[in-house]
PDB file of C-alpha atoms in Angstrom:
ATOM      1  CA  UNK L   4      34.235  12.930 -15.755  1.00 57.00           C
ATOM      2  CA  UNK L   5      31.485  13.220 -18.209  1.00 66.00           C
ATOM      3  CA  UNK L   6      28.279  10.391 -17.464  1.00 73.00           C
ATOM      4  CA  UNK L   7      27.822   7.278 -19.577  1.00 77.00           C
ATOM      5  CA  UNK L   8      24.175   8.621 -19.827  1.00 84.00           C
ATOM      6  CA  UNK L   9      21.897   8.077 -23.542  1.00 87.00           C
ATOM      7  CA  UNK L  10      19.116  11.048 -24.278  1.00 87.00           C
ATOM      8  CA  UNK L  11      16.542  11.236 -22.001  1.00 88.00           C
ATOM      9  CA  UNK L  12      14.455  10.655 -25.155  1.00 89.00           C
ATOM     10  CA  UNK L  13      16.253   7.140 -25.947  1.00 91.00           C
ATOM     11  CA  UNK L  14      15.410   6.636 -22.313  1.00 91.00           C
ATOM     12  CA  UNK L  15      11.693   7.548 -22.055  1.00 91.00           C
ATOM     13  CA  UNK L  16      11.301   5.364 -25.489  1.00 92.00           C
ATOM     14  CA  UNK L  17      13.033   2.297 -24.064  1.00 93.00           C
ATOM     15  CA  UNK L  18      10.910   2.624 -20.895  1.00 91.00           C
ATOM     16  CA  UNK L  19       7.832   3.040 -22.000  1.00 90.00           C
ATOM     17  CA  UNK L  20       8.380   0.566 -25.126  1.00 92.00           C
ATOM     18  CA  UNK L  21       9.235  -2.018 -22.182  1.00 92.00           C
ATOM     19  CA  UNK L  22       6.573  -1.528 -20.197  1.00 89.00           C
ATOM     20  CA  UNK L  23       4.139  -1.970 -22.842  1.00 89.00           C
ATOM     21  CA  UNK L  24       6.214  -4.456 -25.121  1.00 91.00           C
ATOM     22  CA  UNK L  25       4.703  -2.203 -27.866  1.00 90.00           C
ATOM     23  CA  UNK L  26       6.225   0.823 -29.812  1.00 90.00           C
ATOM     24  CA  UNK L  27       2.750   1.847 -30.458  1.00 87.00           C
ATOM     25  CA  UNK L  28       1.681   2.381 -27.520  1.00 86.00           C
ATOM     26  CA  UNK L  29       4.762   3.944 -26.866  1.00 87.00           C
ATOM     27  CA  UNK L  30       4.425   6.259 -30.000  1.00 86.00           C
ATOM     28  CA  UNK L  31       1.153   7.252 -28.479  1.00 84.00           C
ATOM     29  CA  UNK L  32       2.356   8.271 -25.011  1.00 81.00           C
ATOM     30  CA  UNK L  33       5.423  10.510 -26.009  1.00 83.00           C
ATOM     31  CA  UNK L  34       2.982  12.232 -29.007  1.00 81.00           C
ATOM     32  CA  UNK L  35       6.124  10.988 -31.384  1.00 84.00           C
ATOM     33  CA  UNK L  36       5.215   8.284 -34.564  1.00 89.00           C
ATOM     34  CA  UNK L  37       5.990   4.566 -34.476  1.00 88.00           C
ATOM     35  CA  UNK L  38       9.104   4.936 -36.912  1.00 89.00           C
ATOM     36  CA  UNK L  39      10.779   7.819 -34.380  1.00 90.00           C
ATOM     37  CA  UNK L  40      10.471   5.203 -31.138  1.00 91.00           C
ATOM     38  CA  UNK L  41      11.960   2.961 -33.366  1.00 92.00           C
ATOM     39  CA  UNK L  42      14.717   5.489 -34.225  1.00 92.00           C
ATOM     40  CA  UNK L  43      15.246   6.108 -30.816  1.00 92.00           C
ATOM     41  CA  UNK L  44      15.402   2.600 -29.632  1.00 93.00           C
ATOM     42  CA  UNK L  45      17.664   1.566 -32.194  1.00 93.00           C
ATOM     43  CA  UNK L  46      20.841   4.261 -31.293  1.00 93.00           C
ATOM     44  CA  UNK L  47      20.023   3.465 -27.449  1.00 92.00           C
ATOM     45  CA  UNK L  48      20.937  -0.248 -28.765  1.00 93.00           C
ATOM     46  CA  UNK L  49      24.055   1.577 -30.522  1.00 92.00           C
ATOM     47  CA  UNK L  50      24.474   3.546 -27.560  1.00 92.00           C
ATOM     48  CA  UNK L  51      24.912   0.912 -25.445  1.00 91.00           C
ATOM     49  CA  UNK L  52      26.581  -2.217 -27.911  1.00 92.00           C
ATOM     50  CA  UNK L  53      23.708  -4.530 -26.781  1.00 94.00           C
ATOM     51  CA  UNK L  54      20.332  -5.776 -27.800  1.00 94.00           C
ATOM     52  CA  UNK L  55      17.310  -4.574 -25.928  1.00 94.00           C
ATOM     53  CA  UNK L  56      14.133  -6.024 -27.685  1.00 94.00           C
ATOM     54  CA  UNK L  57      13.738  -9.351 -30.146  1.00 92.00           C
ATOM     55  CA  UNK L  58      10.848 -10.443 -31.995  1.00 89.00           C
ATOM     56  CA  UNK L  59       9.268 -13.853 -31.397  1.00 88.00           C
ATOM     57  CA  UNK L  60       6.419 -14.932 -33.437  1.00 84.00           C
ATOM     58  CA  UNK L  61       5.721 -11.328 -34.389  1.00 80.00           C
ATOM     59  CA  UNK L  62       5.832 -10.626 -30.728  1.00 87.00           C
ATOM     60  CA  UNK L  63       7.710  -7.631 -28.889  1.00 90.00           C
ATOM     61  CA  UNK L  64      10.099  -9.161 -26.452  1.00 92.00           C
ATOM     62  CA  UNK L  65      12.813  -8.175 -24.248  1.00 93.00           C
ATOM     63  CA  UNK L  66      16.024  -9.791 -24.165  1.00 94.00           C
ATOM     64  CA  UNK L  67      17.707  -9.990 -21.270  1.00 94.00           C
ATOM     65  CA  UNK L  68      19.864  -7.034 -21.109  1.00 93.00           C
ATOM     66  CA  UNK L  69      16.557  -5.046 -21.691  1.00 92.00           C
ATOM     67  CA  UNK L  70      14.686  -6.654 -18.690  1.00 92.00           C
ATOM     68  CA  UNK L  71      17.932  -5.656 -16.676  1.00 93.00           C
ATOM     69  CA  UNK L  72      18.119  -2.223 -17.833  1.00 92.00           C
ATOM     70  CA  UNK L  73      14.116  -2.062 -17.290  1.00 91.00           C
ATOM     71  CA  UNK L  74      14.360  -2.974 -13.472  1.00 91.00           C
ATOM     72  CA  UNK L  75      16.700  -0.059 -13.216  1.00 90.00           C
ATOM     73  CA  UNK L  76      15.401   2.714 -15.257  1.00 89.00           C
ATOM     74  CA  UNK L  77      11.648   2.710 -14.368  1.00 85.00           C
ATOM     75  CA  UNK L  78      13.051   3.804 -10.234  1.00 86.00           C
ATOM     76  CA  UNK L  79      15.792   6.119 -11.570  1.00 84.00           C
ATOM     77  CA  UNK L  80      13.474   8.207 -14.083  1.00 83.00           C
ATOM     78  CA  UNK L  81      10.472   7.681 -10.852  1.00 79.00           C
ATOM     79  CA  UNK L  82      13.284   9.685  -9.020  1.00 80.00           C
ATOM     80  CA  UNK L  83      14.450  11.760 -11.033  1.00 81.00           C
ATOM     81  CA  UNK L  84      10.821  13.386 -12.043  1.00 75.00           C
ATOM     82  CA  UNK L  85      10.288  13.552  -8.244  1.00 72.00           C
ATOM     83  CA  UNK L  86      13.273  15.836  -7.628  1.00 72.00           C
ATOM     84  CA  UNK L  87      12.423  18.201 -10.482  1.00 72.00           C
ATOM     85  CA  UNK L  88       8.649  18.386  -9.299  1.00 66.00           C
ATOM     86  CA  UNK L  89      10.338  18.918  -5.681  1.00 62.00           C
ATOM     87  CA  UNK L  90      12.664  21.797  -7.495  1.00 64.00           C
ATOM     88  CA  UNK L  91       9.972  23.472  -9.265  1.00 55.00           C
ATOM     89  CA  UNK L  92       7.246  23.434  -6.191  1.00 51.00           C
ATOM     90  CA  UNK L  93       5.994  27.222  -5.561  1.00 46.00           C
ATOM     91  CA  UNK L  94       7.008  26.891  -1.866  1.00 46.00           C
ATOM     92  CA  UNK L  95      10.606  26.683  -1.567  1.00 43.00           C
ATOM     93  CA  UNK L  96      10.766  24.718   1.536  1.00 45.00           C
ATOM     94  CA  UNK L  97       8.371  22.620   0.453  1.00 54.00           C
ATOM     95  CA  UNK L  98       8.385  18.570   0.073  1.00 87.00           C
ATOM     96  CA  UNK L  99       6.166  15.708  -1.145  1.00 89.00           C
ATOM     97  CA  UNK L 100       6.319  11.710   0.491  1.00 93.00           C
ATOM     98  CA  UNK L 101       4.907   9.645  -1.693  1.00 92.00           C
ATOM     99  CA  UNK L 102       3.411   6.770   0.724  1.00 93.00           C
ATOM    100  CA  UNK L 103       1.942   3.566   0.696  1.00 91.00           C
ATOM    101  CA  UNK L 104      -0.899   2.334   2.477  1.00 92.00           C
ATOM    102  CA  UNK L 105      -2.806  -0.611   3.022  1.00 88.00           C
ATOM    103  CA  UNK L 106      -6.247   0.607   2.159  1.00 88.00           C
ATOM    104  CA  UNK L 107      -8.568   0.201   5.153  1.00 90.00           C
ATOM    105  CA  UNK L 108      -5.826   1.719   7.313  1.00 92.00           C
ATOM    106  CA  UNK L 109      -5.542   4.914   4.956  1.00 93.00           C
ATOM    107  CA  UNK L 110      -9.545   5.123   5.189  1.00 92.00           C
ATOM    108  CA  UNK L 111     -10.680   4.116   8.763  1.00 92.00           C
ATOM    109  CA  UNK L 112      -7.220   5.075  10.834  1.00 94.00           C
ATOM    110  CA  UNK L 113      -5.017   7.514   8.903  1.00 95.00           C
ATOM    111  CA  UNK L 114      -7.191   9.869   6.611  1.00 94.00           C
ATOM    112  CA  UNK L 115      -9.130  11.547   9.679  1.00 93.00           C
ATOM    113  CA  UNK L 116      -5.973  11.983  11.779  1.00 94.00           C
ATOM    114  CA  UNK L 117      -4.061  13.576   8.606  1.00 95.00           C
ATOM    115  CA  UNK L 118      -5.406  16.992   9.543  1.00 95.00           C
ATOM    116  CA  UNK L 119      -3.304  16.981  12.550  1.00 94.00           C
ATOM    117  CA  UNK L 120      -0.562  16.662  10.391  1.00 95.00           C
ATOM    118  CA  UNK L 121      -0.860  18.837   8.141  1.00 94.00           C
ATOM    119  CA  UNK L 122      -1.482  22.382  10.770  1.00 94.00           C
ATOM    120  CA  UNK L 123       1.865  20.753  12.213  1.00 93.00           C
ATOM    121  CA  UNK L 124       3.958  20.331   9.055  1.00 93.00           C
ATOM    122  CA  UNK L 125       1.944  22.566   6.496  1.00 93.00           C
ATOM    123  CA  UNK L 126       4.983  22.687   3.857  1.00 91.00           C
ATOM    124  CA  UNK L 127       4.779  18.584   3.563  1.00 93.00           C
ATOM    125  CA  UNK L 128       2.312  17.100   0.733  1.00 92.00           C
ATOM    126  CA  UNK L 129       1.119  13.413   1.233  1.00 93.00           C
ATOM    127  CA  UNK L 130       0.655  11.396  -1.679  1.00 91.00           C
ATOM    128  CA  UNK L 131      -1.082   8.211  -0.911  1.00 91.00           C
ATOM    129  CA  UNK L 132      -0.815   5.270  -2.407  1.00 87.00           C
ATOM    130  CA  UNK L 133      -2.838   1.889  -1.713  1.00 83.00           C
ATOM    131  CA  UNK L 134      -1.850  -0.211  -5.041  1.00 78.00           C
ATOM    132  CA  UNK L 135      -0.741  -3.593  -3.302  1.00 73.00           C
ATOM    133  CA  UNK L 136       1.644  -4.929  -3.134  1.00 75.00           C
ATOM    134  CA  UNK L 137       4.053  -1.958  -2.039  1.00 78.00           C
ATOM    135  CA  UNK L 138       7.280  -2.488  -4.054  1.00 74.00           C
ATOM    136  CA  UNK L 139       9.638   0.441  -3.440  1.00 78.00           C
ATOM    137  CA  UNK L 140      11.218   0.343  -7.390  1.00 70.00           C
ATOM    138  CA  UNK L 141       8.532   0.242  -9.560  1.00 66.00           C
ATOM    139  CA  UNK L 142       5.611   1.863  -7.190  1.00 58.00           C
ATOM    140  CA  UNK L 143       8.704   4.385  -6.802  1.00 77.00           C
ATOM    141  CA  UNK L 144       7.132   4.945  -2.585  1.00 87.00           C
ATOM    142  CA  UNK L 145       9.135   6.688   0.021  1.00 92.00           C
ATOM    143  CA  UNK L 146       7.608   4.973   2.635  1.00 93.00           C
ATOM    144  CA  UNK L 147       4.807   2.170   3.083  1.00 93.00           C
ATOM    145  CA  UNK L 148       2.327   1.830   6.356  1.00 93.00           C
ATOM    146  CA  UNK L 149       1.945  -2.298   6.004  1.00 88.00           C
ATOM    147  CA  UNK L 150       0.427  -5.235   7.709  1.00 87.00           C
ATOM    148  CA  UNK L 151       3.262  -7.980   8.201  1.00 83.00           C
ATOM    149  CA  UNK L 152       6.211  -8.732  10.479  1.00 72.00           C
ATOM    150  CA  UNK L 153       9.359  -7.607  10.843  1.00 65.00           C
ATOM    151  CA  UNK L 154      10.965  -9.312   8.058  1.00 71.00           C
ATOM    152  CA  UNK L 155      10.970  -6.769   4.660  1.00 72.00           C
ATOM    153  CA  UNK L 156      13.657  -7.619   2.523  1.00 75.00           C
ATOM    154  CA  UNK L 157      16.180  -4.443   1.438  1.00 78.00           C
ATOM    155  CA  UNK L 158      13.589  -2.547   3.835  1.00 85.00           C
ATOM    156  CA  UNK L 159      13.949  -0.642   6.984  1.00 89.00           C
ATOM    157  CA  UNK L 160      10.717  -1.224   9.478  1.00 89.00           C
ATOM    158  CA  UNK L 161       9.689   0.622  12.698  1.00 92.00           C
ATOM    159  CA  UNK L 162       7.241  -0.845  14.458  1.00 92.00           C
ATOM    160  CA  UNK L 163       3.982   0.938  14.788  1.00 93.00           C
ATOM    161  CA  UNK L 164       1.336  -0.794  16.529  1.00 93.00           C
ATOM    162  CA  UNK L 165      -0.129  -4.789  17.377  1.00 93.00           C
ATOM    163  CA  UNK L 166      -3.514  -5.055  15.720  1.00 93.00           C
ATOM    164  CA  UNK L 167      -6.465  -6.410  18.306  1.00 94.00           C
ATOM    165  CA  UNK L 168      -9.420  -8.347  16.796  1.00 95.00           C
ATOM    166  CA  UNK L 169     -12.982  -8.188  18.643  1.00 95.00           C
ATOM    167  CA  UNK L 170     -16.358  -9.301  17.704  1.00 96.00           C
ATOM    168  CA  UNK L 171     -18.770  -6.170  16.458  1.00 97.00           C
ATOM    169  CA  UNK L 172     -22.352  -5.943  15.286  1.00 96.00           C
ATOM    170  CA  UNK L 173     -25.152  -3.365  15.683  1.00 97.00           C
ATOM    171  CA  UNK L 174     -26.657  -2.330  19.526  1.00 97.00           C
ATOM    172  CA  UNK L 175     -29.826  -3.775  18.391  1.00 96.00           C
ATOM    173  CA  UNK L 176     -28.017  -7.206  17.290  1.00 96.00           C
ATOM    174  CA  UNK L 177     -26.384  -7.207  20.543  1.00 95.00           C
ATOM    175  CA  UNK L 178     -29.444  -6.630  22.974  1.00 94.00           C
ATOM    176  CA  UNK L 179     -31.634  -9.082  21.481  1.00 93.00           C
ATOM    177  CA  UNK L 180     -29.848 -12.089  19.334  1.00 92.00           C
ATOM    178  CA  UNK L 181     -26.149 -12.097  20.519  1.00 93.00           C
ATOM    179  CA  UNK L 182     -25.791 -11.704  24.194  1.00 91.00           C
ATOM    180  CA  UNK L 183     -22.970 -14.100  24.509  1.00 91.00           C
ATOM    181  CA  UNK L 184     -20.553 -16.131  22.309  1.00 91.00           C
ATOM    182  CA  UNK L 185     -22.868 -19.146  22.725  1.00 88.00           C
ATOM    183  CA  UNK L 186     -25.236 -17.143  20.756  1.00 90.00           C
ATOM    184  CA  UNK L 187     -22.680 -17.309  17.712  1.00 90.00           C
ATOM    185  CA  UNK L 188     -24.378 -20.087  16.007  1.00 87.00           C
ATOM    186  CA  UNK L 189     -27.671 -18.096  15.940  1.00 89.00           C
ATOM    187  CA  UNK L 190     -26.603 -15.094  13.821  1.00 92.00           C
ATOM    188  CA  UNK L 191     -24.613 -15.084  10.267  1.00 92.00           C
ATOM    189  CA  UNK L 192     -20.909 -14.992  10.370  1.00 93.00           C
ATOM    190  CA  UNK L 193     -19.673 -11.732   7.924  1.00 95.00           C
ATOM    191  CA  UNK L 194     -16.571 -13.641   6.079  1.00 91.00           C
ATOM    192  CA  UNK L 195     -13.308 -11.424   4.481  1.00 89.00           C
ATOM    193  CA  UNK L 196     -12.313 -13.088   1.765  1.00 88.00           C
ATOM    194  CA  UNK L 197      -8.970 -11.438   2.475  1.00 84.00           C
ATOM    195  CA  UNK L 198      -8.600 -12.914   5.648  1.00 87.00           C
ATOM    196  CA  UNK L 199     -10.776 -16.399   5.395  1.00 86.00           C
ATOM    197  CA  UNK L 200      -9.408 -17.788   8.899  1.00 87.00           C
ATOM    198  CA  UNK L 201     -10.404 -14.461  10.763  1.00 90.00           C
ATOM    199  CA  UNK L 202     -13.753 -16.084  12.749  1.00 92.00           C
ATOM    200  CA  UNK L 203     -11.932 -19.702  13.406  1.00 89.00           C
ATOM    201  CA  UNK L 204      -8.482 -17.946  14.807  1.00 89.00           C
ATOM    202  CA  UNK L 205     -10.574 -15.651  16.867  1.00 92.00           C
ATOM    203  CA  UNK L 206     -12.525 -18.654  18.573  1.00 91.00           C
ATOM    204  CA  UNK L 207      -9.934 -20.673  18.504  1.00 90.00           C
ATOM    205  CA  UNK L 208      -7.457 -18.166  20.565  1.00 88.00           C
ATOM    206  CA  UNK L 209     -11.471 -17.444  22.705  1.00 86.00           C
ATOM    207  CA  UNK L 210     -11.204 -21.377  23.653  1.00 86.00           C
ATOM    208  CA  UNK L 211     -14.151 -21.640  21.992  1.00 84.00           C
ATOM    209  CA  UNK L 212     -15.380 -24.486  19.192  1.00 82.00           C
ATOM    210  CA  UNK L 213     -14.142 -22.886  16.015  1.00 76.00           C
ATOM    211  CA  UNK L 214     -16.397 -25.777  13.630  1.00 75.00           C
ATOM    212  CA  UNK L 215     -19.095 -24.442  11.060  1.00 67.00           C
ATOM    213  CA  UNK L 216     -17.529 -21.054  10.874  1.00 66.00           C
ATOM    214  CA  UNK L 217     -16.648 -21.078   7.133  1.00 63.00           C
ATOM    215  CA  UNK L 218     -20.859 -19.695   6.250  1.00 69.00           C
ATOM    216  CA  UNK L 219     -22.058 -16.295   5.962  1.00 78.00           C
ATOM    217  CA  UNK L 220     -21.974 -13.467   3.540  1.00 90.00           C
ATOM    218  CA  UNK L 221     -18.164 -13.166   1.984  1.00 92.00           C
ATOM    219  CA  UNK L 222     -16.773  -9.666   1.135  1.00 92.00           C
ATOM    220  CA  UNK L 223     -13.481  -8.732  -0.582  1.00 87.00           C
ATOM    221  CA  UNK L 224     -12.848  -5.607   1.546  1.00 88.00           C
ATOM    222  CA  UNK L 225     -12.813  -4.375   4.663  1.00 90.00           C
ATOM    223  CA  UNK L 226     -15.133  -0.912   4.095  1.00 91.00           C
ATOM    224  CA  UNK L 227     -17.695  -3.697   2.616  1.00 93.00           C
ATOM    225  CA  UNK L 228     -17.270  -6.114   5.701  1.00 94.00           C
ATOM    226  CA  UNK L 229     -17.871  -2.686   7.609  1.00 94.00           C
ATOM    227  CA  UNK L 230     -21.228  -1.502   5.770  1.00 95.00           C
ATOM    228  CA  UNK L 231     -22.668  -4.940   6.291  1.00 95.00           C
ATOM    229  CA  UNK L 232     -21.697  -4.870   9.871  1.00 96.00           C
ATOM    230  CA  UNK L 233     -23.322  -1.688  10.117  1.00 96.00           C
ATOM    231  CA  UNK L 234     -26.331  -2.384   8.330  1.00 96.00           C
ATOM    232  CA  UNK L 235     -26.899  -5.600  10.466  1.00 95.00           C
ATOM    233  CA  UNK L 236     -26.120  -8.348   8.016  1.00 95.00           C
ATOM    234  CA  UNK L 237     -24.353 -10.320  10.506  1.00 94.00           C
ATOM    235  CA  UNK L 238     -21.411 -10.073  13.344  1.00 95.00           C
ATOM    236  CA  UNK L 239     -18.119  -9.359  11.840  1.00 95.00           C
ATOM    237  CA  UNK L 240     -14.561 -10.096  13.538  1.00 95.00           C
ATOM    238  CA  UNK L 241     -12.143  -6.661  12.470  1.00 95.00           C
ATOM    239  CA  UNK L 242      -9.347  -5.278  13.827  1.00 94.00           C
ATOM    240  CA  UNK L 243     -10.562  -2.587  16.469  1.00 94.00           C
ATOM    241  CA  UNK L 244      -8.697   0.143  15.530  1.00 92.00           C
ATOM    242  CA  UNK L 245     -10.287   0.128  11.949  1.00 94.00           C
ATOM    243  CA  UNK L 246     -13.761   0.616  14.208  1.00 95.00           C
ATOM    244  CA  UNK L 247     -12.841   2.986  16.316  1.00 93.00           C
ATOM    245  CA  UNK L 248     -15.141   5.737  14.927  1.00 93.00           C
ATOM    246  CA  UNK L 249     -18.094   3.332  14.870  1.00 95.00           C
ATOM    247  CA  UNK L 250     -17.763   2.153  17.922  1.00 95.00           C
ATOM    248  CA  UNK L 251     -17.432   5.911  19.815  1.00 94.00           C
ATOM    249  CA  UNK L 252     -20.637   6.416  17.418  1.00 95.00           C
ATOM    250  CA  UNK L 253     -22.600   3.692  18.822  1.00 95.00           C
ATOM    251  CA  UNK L 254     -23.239   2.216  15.296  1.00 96.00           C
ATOM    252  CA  UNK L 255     -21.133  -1.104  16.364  1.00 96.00           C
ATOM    253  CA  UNK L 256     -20.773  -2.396  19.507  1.00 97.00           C
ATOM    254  CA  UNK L 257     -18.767  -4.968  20.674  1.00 96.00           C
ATOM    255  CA  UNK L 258     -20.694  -7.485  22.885  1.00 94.00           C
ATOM    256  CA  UNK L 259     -18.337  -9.276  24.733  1.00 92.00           C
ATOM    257  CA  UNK L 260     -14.581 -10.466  24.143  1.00 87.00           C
ATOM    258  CA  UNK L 261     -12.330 -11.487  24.370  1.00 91.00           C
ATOM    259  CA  UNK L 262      -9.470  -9.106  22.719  1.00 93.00           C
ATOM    260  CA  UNK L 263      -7.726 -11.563  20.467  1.00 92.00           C
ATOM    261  CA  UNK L 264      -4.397 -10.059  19.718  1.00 92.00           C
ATOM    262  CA  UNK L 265      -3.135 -10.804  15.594  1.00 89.00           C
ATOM    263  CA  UNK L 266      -0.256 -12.565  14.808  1.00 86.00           C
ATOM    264  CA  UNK L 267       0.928  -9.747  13.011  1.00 86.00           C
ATOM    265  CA  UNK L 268       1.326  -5.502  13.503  1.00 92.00           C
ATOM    266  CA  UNK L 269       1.452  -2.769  11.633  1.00 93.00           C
ATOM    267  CA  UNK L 270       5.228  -1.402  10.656  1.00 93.00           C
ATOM    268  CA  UNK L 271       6.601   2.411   8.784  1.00 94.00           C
ATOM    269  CA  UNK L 272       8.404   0.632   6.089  1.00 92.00           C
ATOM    270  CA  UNK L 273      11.029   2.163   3.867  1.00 92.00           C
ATOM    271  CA  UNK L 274      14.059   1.703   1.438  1.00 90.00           C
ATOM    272  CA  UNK L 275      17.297   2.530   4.313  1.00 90.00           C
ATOM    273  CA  UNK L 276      18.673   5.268   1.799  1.00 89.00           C
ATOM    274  CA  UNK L 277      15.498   7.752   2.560  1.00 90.00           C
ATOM    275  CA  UNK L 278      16.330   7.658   6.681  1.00 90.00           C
ATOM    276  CA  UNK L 279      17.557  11.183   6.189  1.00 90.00           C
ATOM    277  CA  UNK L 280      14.794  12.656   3.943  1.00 92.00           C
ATOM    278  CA  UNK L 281      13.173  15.479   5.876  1.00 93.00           C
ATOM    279  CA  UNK L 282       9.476  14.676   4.720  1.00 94.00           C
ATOM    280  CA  UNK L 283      10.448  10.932   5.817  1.00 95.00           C
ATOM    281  CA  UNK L 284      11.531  11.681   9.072  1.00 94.00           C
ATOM    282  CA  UNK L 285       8.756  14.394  10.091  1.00 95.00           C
ATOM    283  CA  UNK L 286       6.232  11.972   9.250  1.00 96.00           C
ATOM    284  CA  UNK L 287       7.687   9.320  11.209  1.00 95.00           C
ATOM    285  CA  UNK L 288       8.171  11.711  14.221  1.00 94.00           C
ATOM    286  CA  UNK L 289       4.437  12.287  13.979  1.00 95.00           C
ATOM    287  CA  UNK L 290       3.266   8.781  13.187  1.00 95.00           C
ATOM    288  CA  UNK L 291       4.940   7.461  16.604  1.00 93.00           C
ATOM    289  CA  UNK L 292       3.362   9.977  18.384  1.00 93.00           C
ATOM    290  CA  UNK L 293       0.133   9.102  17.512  1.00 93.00           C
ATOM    291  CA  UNK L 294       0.920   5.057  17.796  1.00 91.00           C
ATOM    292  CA  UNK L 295       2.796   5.531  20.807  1.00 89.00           C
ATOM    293  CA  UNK L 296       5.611   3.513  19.380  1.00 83.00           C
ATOM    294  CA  UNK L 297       9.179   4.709  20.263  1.00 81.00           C
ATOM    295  CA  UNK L 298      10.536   7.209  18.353  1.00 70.00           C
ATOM    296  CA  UNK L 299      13.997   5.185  18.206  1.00 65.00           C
TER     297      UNK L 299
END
């Protein structure tokens, strides 16, 4: 039975028109003129017996068939140009996973144990993605590494790993101004503005008073957090495994505990239709082997 399916050229018109709410813009993109979008949107209205744009107040706007048939498009054409790129690769039995990652995992933890993977599963390309947040339809991901819980809706997750928080700063901080948690008030507290309560859970879980913790220098990522660690700004509180190169280094130490386990892990998220993908499932083979979380 032949496909209810408009020109790819309606389609690419539409979509990029949508995204944009502009036909210039559109026009620009696809190297075609303003009138020939608006050619193309108008028999993908005929096409389809509905309305996809309106003006309001001179303004591009899409009614609400159009927002529907936006949602579904931008993942199907996502798909679609990922299977012909797949098609056309030079190595036959090659494959690409498109994956998500939360940034300062894909820096600190990830990145310097890809090599590993790649002399074990040379025909697989990584493409790496850290654009929060992951959405699985319009980032158009095969998989996600994410910071959460278990709960991801229309998601499958595999648990990875817990995340541990310590207490770092530099050898010299440690052997002359921070001996001891009582010597907390004495040095400035490094602050992510990503995770504001880091320093009062960690004292509060410590038993220790968790008042007047709010001061010190406030960063809006981790790798900054990190280089002021490092370059003895202050003590910072971090998850250790996002340390663990500094640490074997000797450029942080950790002066004392305790371990303060997170309230949340890290989890292999993905859409339950790409289980059987064979990029998908050698990468998860390898990723528990390096977490140590069970393979099933």
């Amino acid at each position: 039975m032949r496909r209810k399916i408009p020109s790819p050229v309606m389609l690419q018109a539409f979509e990029l028109s949508a995204r944009t709410l502009s036909f210039t813009q559109a026009a620009d993109s696809l190297n075609l003129t303003q009138s020939a979008i608006s050619h193309q949107i108008q028999a993908l209205e005929d096409f389809l017996g509905v309305r996809l744009f309106e003006r309001v107040r001179k303004r591009l706007q899409l009614t609400s068939a159009g927002e529907i048939l936006l949602l579904r498009l931008t993942p199907a054409l996502d798909a679609l140009e990922s299977a012909i790129i797949e098609t056309v690769s030079t190595e036959p039995a090659s494959s690409v996973l498109r994956l998500g990652v939360v940034p300062a995992i894909a820096t600190q933890w990830l990145i310097p144990r890809l090599p590993r993977f790649q002399r074990e599963h040379p025909r697989i390309t990584l493409t790496l993605v850290t654009r929060l947040p992951f959405n699985f339809q319009n980032n158009s991901l095969d998989a996600a590494i994410n910071l959460g819980n278990t709960r991801w809706p229309g998601a499958r997750s595999d648990w990875l790993m817990d995340e541990h928080m310590i207490v770092v700063c530099t050898p010299e901080m440690a052997a002359t101004t921070l001996r001891s948690p009582d010597d907390l008030p004495r040095v400035p507290m490094l602050q992510m503005t990503f995770r504001p309560h880091a320093w009062h859970d960690w004292l509060t879980a410590s038993g220790l008073p968790a008042e007047g913790t709010a001061g010190g220098m406030r960063f809006e990522s981790f790798s900054l957090v990190l280089r002021a660690a490092v370059a003895g700004l202050g003590a910072a509180v971090v998850p250790r495994l996002l340390v663990e190169e500094e640490l074997e280094n000797g450029r942080l130490v950790s002066p004392f505990g305790p371990v303060v386990r997170s309230p949340t892990s890290y989890y292999l998220v993905y859409p339950p239709a790409n289980v059987t993908l064979p990029a998908l499932q050698a990468f998860r083979g390898w990723l528990m082997q390096q977490t140590g979380a069970p393979a099933d």
